[in-house]
Tab-separated table of C-alpha atoms in Angstrom:
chain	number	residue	atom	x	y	z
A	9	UNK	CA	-43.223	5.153	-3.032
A	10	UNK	CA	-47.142	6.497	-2.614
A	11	UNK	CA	-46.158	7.458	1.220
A	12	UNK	CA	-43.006	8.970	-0.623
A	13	UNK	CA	-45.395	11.271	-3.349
A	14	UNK	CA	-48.037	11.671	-0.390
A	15	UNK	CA	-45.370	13.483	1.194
A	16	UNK	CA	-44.117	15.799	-1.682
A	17	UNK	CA	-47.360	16.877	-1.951
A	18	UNK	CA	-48.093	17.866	1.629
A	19	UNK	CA	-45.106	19.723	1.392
A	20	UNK	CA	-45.289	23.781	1.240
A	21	UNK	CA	-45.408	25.097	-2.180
A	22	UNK	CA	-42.753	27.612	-2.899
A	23	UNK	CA	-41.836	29.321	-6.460
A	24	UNK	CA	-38.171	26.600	-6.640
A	25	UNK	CA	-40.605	23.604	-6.257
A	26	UNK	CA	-43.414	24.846	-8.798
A	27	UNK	CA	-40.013	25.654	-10.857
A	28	UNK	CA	-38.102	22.164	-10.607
A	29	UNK	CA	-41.603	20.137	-10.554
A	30	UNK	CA	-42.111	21.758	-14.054
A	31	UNK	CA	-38.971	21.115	-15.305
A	32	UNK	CA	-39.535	17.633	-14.494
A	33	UNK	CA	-42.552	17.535	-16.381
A	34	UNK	CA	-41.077	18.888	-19.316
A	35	UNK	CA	-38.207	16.573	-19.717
A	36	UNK	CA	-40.803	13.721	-19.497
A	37	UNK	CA	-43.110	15.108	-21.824
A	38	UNK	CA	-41.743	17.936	-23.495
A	39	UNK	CA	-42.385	21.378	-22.981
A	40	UNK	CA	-45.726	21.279	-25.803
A	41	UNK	CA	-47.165	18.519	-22.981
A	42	UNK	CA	-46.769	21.600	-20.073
A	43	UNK	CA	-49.821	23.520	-18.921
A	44	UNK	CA	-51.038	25.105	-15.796
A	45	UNK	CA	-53.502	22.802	-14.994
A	46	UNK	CA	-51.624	19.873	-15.090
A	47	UNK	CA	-48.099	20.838	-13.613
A	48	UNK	CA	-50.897	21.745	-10.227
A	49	UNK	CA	-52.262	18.182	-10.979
A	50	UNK	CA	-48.209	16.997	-10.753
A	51	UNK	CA	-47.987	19.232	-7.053
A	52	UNK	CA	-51.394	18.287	-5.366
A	53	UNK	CA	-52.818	21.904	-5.491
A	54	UNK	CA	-55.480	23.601	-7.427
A	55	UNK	CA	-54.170	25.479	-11.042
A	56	UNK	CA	-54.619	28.837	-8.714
A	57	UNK	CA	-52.318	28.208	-5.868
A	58	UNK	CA	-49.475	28.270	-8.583
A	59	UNK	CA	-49.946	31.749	-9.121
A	60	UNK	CA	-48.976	33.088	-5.706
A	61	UNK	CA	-45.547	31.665	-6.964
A	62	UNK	CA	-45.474	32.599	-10.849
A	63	UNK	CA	-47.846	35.304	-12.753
A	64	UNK	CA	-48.681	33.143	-15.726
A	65	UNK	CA	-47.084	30.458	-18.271
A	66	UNK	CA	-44.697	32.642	-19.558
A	67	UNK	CA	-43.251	33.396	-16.256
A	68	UNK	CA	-43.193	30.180	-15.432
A	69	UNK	CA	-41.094	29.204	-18.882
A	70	UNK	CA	-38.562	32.156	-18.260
A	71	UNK	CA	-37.929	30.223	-14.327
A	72	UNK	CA	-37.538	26.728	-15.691
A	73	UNK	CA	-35.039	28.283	-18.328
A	74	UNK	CA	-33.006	30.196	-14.980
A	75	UNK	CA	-32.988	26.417	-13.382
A	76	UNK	CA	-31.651	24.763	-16.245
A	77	UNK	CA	-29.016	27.238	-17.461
A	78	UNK	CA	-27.556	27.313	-13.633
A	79	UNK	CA	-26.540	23.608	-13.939
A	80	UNK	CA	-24.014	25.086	-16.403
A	81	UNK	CA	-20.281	24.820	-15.106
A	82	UNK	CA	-18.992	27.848	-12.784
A	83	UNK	CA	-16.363	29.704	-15.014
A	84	UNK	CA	-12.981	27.976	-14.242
A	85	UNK	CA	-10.463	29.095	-12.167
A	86	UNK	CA	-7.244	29.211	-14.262
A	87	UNK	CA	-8.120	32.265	-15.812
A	88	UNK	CA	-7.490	30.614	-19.442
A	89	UNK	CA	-10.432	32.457	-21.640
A	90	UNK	CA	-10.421	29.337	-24.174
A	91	UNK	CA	-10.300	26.470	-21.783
A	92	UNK	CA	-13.099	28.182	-20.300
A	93	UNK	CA	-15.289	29.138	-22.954
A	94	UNK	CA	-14.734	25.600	-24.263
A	95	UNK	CA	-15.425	24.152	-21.274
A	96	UNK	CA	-19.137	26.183	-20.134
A	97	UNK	CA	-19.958	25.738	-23.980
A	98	UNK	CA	-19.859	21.874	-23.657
A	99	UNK	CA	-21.206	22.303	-20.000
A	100	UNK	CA	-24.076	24.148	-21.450
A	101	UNK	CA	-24.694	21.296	-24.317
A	102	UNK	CA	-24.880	18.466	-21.683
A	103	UNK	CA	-27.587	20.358	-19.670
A	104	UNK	CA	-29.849	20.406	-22.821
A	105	UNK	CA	-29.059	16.772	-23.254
A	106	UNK	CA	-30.615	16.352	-19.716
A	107	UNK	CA	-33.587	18.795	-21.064
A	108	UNK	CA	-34.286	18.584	-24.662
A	109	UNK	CA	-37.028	21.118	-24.510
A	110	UNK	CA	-34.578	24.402	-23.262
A	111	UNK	CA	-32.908	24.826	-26.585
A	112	UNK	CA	-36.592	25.677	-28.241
A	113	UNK	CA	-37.438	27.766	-24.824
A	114	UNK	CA	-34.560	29.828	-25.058
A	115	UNK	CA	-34.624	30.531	-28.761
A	116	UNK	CA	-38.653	31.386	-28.539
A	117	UNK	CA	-38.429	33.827	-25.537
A	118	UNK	CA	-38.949	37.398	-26.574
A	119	UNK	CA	-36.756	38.342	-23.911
A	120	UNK	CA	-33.385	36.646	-22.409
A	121	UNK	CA	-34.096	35.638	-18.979
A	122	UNK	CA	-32.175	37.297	-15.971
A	123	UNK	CA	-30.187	33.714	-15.955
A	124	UNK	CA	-29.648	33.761	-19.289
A	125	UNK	CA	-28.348	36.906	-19.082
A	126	UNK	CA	-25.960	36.315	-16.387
A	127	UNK	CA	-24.676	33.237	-18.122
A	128	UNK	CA	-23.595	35.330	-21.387
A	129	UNK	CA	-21.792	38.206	-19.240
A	130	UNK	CA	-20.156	36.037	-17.210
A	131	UNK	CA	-18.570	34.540	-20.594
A	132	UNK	CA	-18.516	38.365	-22.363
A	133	UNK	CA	-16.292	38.423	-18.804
A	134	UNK	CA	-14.176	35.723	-19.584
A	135	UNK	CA	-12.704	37.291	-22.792
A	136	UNK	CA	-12.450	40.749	-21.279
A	137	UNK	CA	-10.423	39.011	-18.366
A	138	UNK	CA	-8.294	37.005	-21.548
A	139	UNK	CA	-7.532	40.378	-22.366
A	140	UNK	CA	-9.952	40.975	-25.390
A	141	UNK	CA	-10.552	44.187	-26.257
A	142	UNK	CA	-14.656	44.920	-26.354
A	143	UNK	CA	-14.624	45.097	-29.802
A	144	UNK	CA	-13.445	41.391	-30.353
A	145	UNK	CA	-15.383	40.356	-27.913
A	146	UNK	CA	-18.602	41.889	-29.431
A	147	UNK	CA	-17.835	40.023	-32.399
A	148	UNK	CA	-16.965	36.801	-30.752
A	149	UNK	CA	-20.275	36.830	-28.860
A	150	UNK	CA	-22.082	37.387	-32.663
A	151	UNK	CA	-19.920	34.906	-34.285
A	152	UNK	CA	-20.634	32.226	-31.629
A	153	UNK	CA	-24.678	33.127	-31.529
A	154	UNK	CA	-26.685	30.051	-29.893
A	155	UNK	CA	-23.635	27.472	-29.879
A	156	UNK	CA	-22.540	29.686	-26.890
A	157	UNK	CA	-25.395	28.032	-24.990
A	158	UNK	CA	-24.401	24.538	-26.402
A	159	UNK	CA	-27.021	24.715	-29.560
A	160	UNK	CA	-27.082	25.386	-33.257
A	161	UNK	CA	-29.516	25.506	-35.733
A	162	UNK	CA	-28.409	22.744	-38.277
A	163	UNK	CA	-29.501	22.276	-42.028
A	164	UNK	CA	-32.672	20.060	-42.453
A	165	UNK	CA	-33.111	19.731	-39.012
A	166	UNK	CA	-36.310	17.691	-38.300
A	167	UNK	CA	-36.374	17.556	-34.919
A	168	UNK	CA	-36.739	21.145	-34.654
A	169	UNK	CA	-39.504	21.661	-36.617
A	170	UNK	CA	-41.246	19.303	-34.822
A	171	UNK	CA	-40.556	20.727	-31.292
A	172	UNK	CA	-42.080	24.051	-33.005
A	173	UNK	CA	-45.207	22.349	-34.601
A	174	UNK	CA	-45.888	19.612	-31.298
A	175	UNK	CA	-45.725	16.862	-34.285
A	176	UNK	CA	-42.724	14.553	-35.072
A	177	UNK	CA	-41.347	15.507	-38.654
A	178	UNK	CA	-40.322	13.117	-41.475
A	179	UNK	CA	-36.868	11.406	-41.268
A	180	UNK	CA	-33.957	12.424	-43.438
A	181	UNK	CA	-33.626	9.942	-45.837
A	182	UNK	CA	-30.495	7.421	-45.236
A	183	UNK	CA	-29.313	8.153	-48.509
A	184	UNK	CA	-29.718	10.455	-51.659
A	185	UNK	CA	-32.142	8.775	-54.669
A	186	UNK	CA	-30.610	8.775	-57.568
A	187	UNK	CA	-32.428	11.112	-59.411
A	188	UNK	CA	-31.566	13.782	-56.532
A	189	UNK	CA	-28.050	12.728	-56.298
A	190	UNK	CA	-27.636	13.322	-60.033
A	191	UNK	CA	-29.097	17.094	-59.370
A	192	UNK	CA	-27.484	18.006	-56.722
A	193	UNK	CA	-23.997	15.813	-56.855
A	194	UNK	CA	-21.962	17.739	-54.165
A	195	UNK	CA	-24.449	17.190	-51.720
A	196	UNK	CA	-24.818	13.528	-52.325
A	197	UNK	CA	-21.197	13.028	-52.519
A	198	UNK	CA	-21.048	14.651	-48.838
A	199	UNK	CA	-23.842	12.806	-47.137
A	200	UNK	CA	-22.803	9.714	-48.435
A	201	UNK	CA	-18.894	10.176	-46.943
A	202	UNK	CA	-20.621	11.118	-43.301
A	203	UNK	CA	-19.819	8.888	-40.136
A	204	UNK	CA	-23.222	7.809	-38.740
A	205	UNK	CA	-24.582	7.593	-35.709
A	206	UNK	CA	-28.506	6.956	-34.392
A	207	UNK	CA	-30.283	9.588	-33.122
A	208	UNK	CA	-29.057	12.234	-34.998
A	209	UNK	CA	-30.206	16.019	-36.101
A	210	UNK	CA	-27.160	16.782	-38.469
A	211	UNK	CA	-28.077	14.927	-41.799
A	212	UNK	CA	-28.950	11.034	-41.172
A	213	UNK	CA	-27.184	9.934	-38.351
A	214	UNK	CA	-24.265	12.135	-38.416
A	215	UNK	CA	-22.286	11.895	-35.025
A	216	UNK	CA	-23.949	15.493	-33.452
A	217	UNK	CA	-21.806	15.893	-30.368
A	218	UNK	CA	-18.412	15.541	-32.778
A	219	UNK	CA	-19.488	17.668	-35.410
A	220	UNK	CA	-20.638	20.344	-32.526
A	221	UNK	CA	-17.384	20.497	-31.178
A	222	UNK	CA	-15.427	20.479	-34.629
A	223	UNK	CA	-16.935	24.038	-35.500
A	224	UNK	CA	-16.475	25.015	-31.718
A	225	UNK	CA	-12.934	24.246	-31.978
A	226	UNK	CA	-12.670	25.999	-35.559
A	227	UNK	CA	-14.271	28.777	-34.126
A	228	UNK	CA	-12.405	29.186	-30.612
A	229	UNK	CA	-9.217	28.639	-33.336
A	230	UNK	CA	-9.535	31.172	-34.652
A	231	UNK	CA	-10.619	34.124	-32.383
A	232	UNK	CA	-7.711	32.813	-30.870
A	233	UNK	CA	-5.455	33.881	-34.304
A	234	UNK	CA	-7.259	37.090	-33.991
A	235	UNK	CA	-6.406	37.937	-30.587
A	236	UNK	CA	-2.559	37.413	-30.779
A	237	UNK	CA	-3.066	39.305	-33.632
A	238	UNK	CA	-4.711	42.436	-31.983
A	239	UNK	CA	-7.393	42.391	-34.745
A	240	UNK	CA	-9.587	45.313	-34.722
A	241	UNK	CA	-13.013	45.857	-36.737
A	242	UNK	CA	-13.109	48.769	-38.852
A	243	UNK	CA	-16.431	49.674	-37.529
């Protein structure tokens, strides 16, 4: 294994292995845990070799983002706009499964990325090609915001906060008190019916992946509706 990592590191330093070496880095540590100085510590070079290859952190971010998002599926062949957007949506949420960090990258970038880009006209492509007029599919791409790239910003979501903040945040609690379940009874009456699951963002323990796809189907539903119908905005 050293004679292994002896050899990565005597290999030539290009902008795809500064790229993929910090994308490695951030799925181990998270993306709070990248800097300069240590993703040249990771390579075997000195913090100003890496910027031959990208201009500063933020360069480097918007790269690792283009990496990740082009392990999302190729846009099927069948031509079927729903079995496709279905299919790069859930594409798109198992590649942040495989890099927790992306979700927060992509959301905090001032700018979408020239991948990031592609990825969304590509699927802005797949509705024209289902025969969507641009004025559904403007309204598709608003309706389906960040869940289009396999993410959604759900209520009381801990996790998040602490990926913004670099600190882990306070669990939800298992189960309403009673005091707060007498205040607030339809809330209490709905956390308490949820399935559960570990590891959960959507409530405590609430089975994410299922409940992701639910409003992606009800979604997908019903644009579907709209199109037989040759719905039009009145804007």
């Amino acid at each position: 294994m050293a004679e292994q990592a002896d050899g990565a590191r005597r290999a030539p330093l290009s902008r795809a292995r500064v790229l993929r070496t910090a994308v490695a880095l951030a799925d181990e540590a998270g993306i709070a845990a990248l800097s300069m100085r240590n993703l040249a510590q990771e390579l075997g070079v000195v913090p100003m070799a890496l910027y031959k290859h990208v201009a500063n952190k933020d360069e480097l971010l918007d790269g690792m983002i283009d990496v990740v998002v082009a392990e999302i599926d190729p846009p099927a062949a069948d031509g079927d706009w729903k079995h496709t957007v279905r299919r790069r949506v859930l594409s798109a949420r198992q590649m942040l499964r495989r890099h927790p960090w992306a979700s927060l990258a992509i959301e905090t970038r001032d700018t979408a990325t020239p991948g990031v880009l592609a990825y969304l006209d590509s699927m802005v492509g797949a509705l024209r090609a289902g025969g969507f007029s641009v004025d559904l599919a403007h309204h598709v791409m608003h309706a389906m915001g960040s869940r289009i790239l396999g993410f959604s910003q759900e209520l009381f979501d801990a996790s998040r906060r602490a990926g913004r903040s670099g600190m882990s945040g306070p669990e939800p609690p298992a189960a309403f008190p009673p005091e707060a379940a007498a205040r607030f009874p339809h809330l209490a009456e709905v956390a308490g019916a949820a399935s559960h699951e570990d590891g959960s963002v959507v409530g405590s323990g609430c089975d994410d992946q299922f409940e992701f796809e639910f409003a992606l189907d009800l979604l997908l539903d019903g644009v579907e509706r709209l199109h037989r119908q040759g719905w039009t905005s009145s804007v």
